[in-house]
Tab-separated table of C-alpha atoms in Angstrom:
chain	number	residue	atom	x	y	z
A	742	MET	CA	3.883	6.634	21.326
A	743	SER	CA	1.807	9.065	19.265
A	744	GLU	CA	-1.903	9.073	19.968
A	745	LEU	CA	-4.373	7.784	17.401
A	746	LYS	CA	-5.327	11.340	16.425
A	747	ASN	CA	-1.839	11.764	14.990
A	748	MET	CA	-2.010	8.688	12.767
A	749	ALA	CA	-1.783	9.379	9.033
A	750	ARG	CA	-3.747	6.954	6.870
A	751	TYR	CA	-2.246	6.150	3.461
A	752	ARG	CA	-4.258	4.038	1.032
A	753	ARG	CA	-2.993	1.976	-1.893
A	754	TYR	CA	-5.087	1.496	-5.024
A	755	LEU	CA	-4.810	-0.468	-8.255
A	756	ILE	CA	-6.308	1.159	-11.354
A	757	LYS	CA	-7.128	-2.108	-13.022
A	758	ASP	CA	-7.516	-1.166	-16.684
A	759	GLU	CA	-4.284	0.890	-16.711
A	760	ASN	CA	-2.275	-1.367	-14.356
A	761	LEU	CA	-1.211	1.602	-12.235
A	762	LEU	CA	-0.516	1.534	-8.493
A	763	VAL	CA	-1.619	4.701	-6.701
A	764	VAL	CA	-0.812	5.773	-3.134
A	765	ARG	CA	-2.670	8.673	-1.528
A	766	GLY	CA	-2.636	10.190	1.949
A	767	SER	CA	-1.976	13.300	3.998
A	768	ILE	CA	1.144	13.893	6.084
A	769	GLY	CA	-0.738	16.408	8.264
A	770	PRO	CA	-1.221	14.097	11.279
A	771	VAL	CA	2.486	13.182	11.199
A	772	ILE	CA	3.410	16.885	11.277
A	773	ALA	CA	1.143	17.288	14.318
A	774	GLY	CA	2.885	14.301	15.893
A	775	LEU	CA	6.274	15.867	15.183
A	776	HIS	CA	5.295	19.011	17.087
A	777	GLU	CA	3.989	16.934	20.000
A	778	TYR	CA	7.118	14.744	20.075
A	779	ASN	CA	9.509	17.700	19.956
A	780	SER	CA	7.561	19.486	22.683
A	781	ARG	CA	7.610	16.371	24.860
A	782	HIS	CA	11.382	15.969	24.563
A	783	GLY	CA	12.423	19.627	24.402
A	784	ILE	CA	13.654	19.443	20.814
A	785	PRO	CA	13.730	22.821	19.032
A	786	LEU	CA	11.588	22.993	15.927
A	787	PRO	CA	13.357	23.616	12.603
A	788	PRO	CA	13.682	27.250	11.502
A	789	GLY	CA	10.423	28.576	10.088
A	790	GLU	CA	11.758	28.898	6.563
A	791	LEU	CA	12.371	25.125	6.514
A	792	ASN	CA	8.792	24.214	7.425
A	793	PRO	CA	7.417	23.967	3.853
A	794	LEU	CA	10.485	22.020	2.734
A	795	GLY	CA	10.289	19.713	5.751
A	796	GLN	CA	6.595	19.017	5.177
A	797	GLU	CA	7.207	18.211	1.511
A	798	LEU	CA	10.140	15.992	2.471
A	799	LEU	CA	8.092	13.961	4.953
A	800	ALA	CA	5.178	13.715	2.520
A	801	ALA	CA	7.337	12.609	-0.411
A	802	THR	CA	9.375	10.013	1.491
A	803	ALA	CA	6.236	8.643	3.158
A	804	LEU	CA	4.623	8.091	-0.242
A	805	ALA	CA	7.768	6.327	-1.449
A	806	ALA	CA	7.810	3.933	1.509
A	807	VAL	CA	4.100	3.146	1.367
A	808	SER	CA	4.224	2.454	-2.372
A	809	LEU	CA	6.186	-0.770	-1.830
A	810	ALA	CA	4.371	-4.061	-1.390
A	811	GLU	CA	6.763	-5.115	1.406
A	812	ARG	CA	7.551	-2.867	4.352
A	813	GLU	CA	11.182	-1.826	4.748
A	814	SER	CA	13.345	0.430	6.878
A	815	TRP	CA	14.257	3.618	4.997
A	816	GLY	CA	16.823	6.296	5.752
A	817	TRP	CA	17.126	9.443	3.642
A	818	SER	CA	20.145	11.705	4.306
A	819	LEU	CA	20.195	14.787	2.119
A	820	THR	CA	21.088	18.370	1.514
A	821	PHE	CA	20.263	20.573	-1.437
A	822	ASP	CA	22.619	22.848	-3.330
A	823	GLY	CA	23.797	25.855	-1.312
A	824	MET	CA	22.100	24.804	1.950
A	825	ASP	CA	23.915	25.070	5.297
A	826	LEU	CA	21.516	22.495	6.735
A	827	GLY	CA	20.611	18.979	5.735
A	828	PHE	CA	17.911	16.495	6.704
A	829	PHE	CA	17.639	12.925	7.874
A	830	VAL	CA	14.324	11.097	7.519
A	831	GLY	CA	13.814	7.612	8.937
A	832	ILE	CA	10.814	5.393	8.193
A	833	GLU	CA	10.298	2.029	9.880
A	834	PRO	CA	8.242	-0.959	8.664
A	835	GLU	CA	5.651	-0.520	11.424
A	836	GLY	CA	4.894	3.040	10.263
A	837	MET	CA	7.182	5.023	12.573
A	838	ILE	CA	8.653	8.131	10.926
A	839	CYS	CA	11.062	10.774	12.237
A	840	VAL	CA	13.137	13.665	10.930
A	841	ASN	CA	16.151	15.634	12.072
A	842	VAL	CA	17.780	18.807	10.781
A	843	LEU	CA	21.570	18.626	10.804
A	844	ALA	CA	24.450	20.861	9.799
A	845	ALA	CA	25.418	20.075	6.225
A	846	ARG	CA	28.969	18.840	5.784
A	847	ARG	CA	29.147	20.609	2.455
A	848	ARG	CA	26.971	23.047	0.533
A	849	LYS	CA	26.544	20.645	-2.365
A	850	ALA	CA	23.428	18.726	-3.301
A	851	SER	CA	23.643	15.107	-2.204
A	852	VAL	CA	21.175	12.371	-1.292
A	853	MET	CA	21.972	9.010	0.286
A	854	ILE	CA	19.217	6.420	0.605
A	855	GLN	CA	19.484	3.354	2.827
A	856	ARG	CA	16.931	0.554	2.687
A	857	GLN	CA	16.689	-2.712	4.565
A	858	LYS	CA	14.185	-5.543	4.673
A	859	ALA	CA	13.936	-7.645	7.814
A	860	GLY	CA	16.682	-10.258	7.895
A	861	LEU	CA	18.446	-8.951	4.782
A	862	PRO	CA	21.550	-6.788	4.306
A	863	LEU	CA	21.234	-3.025	4.132
A	864	THR	CA	21.425	-1.472	0.664
A	865	GLN	CA	22.732	2.031	0.010
A	866	SER	CA	22.248	4.304	-2.998
A	867	HIS	CA	23.280	7.842	-3.910
A	868	ILE	CA	21.747	10.381	-6.262
A	869	SER	CA	22.613	13.978	-7.102
A	870	PRO	CA	19.298	15.849	-6.929
A	871	ARG	CA	18.580	17.992	-9.961
A	872	SER	CA	16.449	20.488	-8.024
A	873	PRO	CA	15.825	21.513	-4.375
A	874	SER	CA	12.524	19.624	-4.356
A	875	PRO	CA	11.838	16.493	-2.278
A	876	ARG	CA	9.048	15.636	-4.720
A	877	ASP	CA	11.468	15.646	-7.650
A	878	MET	CA	14.076	13.850	-5.528
A	879	VAL	CA	11.801	10.860	-4.920
A	880	GLN	CA	10.769	10.662	-8.577
A	881	GLN	CA	14.438	10.815	-9.575
A	882	TYR	CA	15.305	8.070	-7.073
A	883	PHE	CA	12.726	5.670	-8.480
A	884	SER	CA	13.812	6.451	-12.044
A	885	GLU	CA	17.579	6.168	-11.531
A	886	VAL	CA	17.883	3.527	-8.812
A	887	ASP	CA	14.773	1.347	-9.046
A	888	GLN	CA	14.345	1.828	-12.808
A	889	MET	CA	10.685	2.544	-12.147
A	890	ARG	CA	8.531	5.318	-13.576
A	891	ALA	CA	6.753	7.326	-10.897
A	892	ARG	CA	4.592	10.438	-10.812
A	893	LEU	CA	4.301	12.257	-7.480
A	894	ASP	CA	2.666	15.466	-6.339
A	895	ILE	CA	1.852	17.143	-3.032
A	896	LYS	CA	-0.646	19.840	-2.077
A	897	GLU	CA	0.166	22.734	0.246
A	898	ASN	CA	-1.849	21.047	3.023
A	899	GLY	CA	0.371	17.949	2.906
A	900	GLU	CA	-1.938	15.659	0.946
A	901	GLY	CA	0.107	13.664	-1.532
A	902	ILE	CA	-0.307	11.183	-4.354
A	903	LEU	CA	2.166	8.847	-6.027
A	904	VAL	CA	1.571	6.716	-9.125
A	905	HIS	CA	3.751	3.767	-10.168
A	906	ALA	CA	3.403	1.960	-13.464
A	907	LEU	CA	3.329	-1.775	-12.830
A	908	PRO	CA	4.740	-4.086	-15.531
A	909	GLY	CA	2.761	-3.358	-18.677
A	910	GLY	CA	1.110	-0.344	-17.044
A	911	ASN	CA	-0.003	2.710	-19.013
A	912	PHE	CA	2.157	5.424	-17.453
A	913	ASP	CA	1.326	7.762	-20.343
A	914	ALA	CA	-2.109	8.164	-18.745
A	915	VAL	CA	-0.592	10.212	-15.889
A	916	LYS	CA	2.881	11.404	-16.867
A	917	ASP	CA	1.783	14.819	-18.178
A	918	LEU	CA	-1.021	15.557	-15.704
A	919	ASP	CA	-0.649	18.596	-13.460
A	920	ARG	CA	-1.204	18.265	-9.727
A	921	ASP	CA	-4.955	18.871	-9.641
A	922	MET	CA	-5.548	16.644	-12.649
A	923	LEU	CA	-3.524	13.853	-11.035
A	924	PHE	CA	-5.733	13.872	-7.932
A	925	ALA	CA	-8.829	14.125	-10.139
A	926	TYR	CA	-7.626	11.158	-12.186
A	927	LEU	CA	-7.805	8.894	-9.127
A	928	ASP	CA	-11.129	10.371	-7.992
A	929	ASN	CA	-12.657	9.768	-11.422
A	930	ALA	CA	-11.324	6.217	-11.553
A	931	LEU	CA	-12.779	5.537	-8.093
A	932	GLY	CA	-16.134	6.952	-9.167
A	933	ALA	CA	-16.154	4.800	-12.289
A	934	GLY	CA	-15.437	1.614	-10.346
A	935	ARG	CA	-12.111	1.051	-12.135
A	936	VAL	CA	-10.139	0.818	-8.901
A	937	ALA	CA	-9.392	-1.926	-6.397
A	938	GLU	CA	-8.188	-0.897	-2.936
A	939	VAL	CA	-5.116	-2.993	-2.132
A	940	GLY	CA	-4.326	-1.990	1.425
A	941	GLU	CA	-3.541	0.861	3.749
A	942	VAL	CA	-0.663	1.868	5.995
A	943	LEU	CA	-0.775	3.989	9.151
A	944	LEU	CA	2.132	6.364	9.734
A	945	PHE	CA	2.942	8.171	12.974
A	946	TYR	CA	5.738	10.371	14.289
A	947	GLU	CA	8.099	8.655	16.727
A	948	CYS	CA	11.751	7.615	16.939
A	949	ARG	CA	13.088	4.199	17.852
A	950	CYS	CA	15.755	5.724	20.126
A	951	SER	CA	15.601	5.165	23.896
A	952	GLU	CA	17.780	5.556	26.981
A	953	SER	CA	18.616	1.863	26.995
A	954	MET	CA	19.536	1.895	23.300
A	955	ILE	CA	21.869	4.876	23.733
A	956	SER	CA	23.451	3.282	26.819
A	957	ARG	CA	24.024	0.010	24.955
A	958	MET	CA	25.598	1.922	22.097
A	959	PHE	CA	28.123	3.477	24.495
A	960	ASP	CA	28.722	0.205	26.326
A	961	ASN	CA	29.577	-1.505	23.034
A	962	LEU	CA	32.233	1.050	22.122
A	963	PRO	CA	35.882	0.082	22.657
A	964	GLU	CA	37.117	1.314	26.020
A	965	ALA	CA	39.651	3.640	24.386
A	966	LYS	CA	36.851	5.287	22.419
A	967	ARG	CA	34.689	5.685	25.538
A	968	LYS	CA	37.564	7.321	27.410
A	969	ASP	CA	38.099	9.676	24.501
A	970	LEU	CA	34.427	10.689	24.495
A	971	PHE	CA	34.143	11.201	28.251
A	972	GLY	CA	37.555	12.725	28.929
A	973	ASN	CA	37.462	13.796	32.593
A	974	LEU	CA	33.675	14.177	32.616
A	975	GLN	CA	31.355	11.931	34.584
A	976	SER	CA	28.579	12.293	32.008
A	977	VAL	CA	28.146	13.494	28.436
A	978	GLU	CA	25.165	14.705	26.445
A	979	VAL	CA	24.513	13.017	23.122
A	980	GLU	CA	21.932	13.724	20.464
A	981	CYS	CA	20.025	11.075	18.572
A	982	PRO	CA	20.968	11.667	14.916
A	983	ARG	CA	17.556	10.465	13.794
A	984	CYS	CA	15.274	12.806	15.744
A	985	GLY	CA	17.436	15.293	17.692
A	986	ARG	CA	16.421	14.045	21.151
A	987	LYS	CA	19.197	14.597	23.708
A	988	TYR	CA	20.332	11.997	26.237
A	989	ARG	CA	22.591	12.260	29.276
A	990	VAL	CA	24.924	9.256	29.459
A	991	GLU	CA	26.638	8.573	32.785
A	992	ARG	CA	30.211	7.363	32.889
A	993	ARG	CA	30.294	3.689	33.766
A	994	ASN	CA	32.217	0.678	32.567
A	995	THR	CA	35.000	3.102	31.704
A	996	THR	CA	38.264	2.856	33.579
A	997	ILE	CA	39.731	6.200	34.675
A	998	HIS	CA	43.504	6.320	34.516
């Protein structure tokens, strides 16, 4: 588990007179946790040119998850137009977040979002991103799928802010603000005492995968499928699709004919 130094603190605020929900925090500690996790498990880091995009992706999806009153499991699977690579981002209710870079099945922009509350069925949505920007992608998701107006921006250092208009909220107060003005808007509201803090969420980099989970996954496959995967091998290497960690699975419970 990531150490406390790699915990990202996201705070939720209510601007009372405008009825706006604001989330603010920095993804920096999660990025540090990603590097530590990948080093620990021998996972190659994404190509350097993907670093800014990956940071923005983690920051934007983290803000989206934290903005909800109830914690949920999130899965974002996406690629942008013309990219050979795609991303998966997973966020768990307890604050665990992970990312993996995968080969894109097609060089066409596509985003699939899966959400699930504890004890409820999984929901799945698709959007066609209008630009290669995770920030715009999240705003588009809230607009098209949740029918909710949102304003989101992220600084180069990973600090991000997201504003939702609650029912009856004055979204016009923020919709045309540039990035610096959006951050200043919250700072000024805090200074004027117009804000109530309504909670915080800690995020950290980790994946829910484990040796026992991967073994159970193989054990639960039909025997014909297991034989197909192993062939004549006594063990196979598999990669967690959520984080890229590799596991060696020994052949057992599989009849060799």
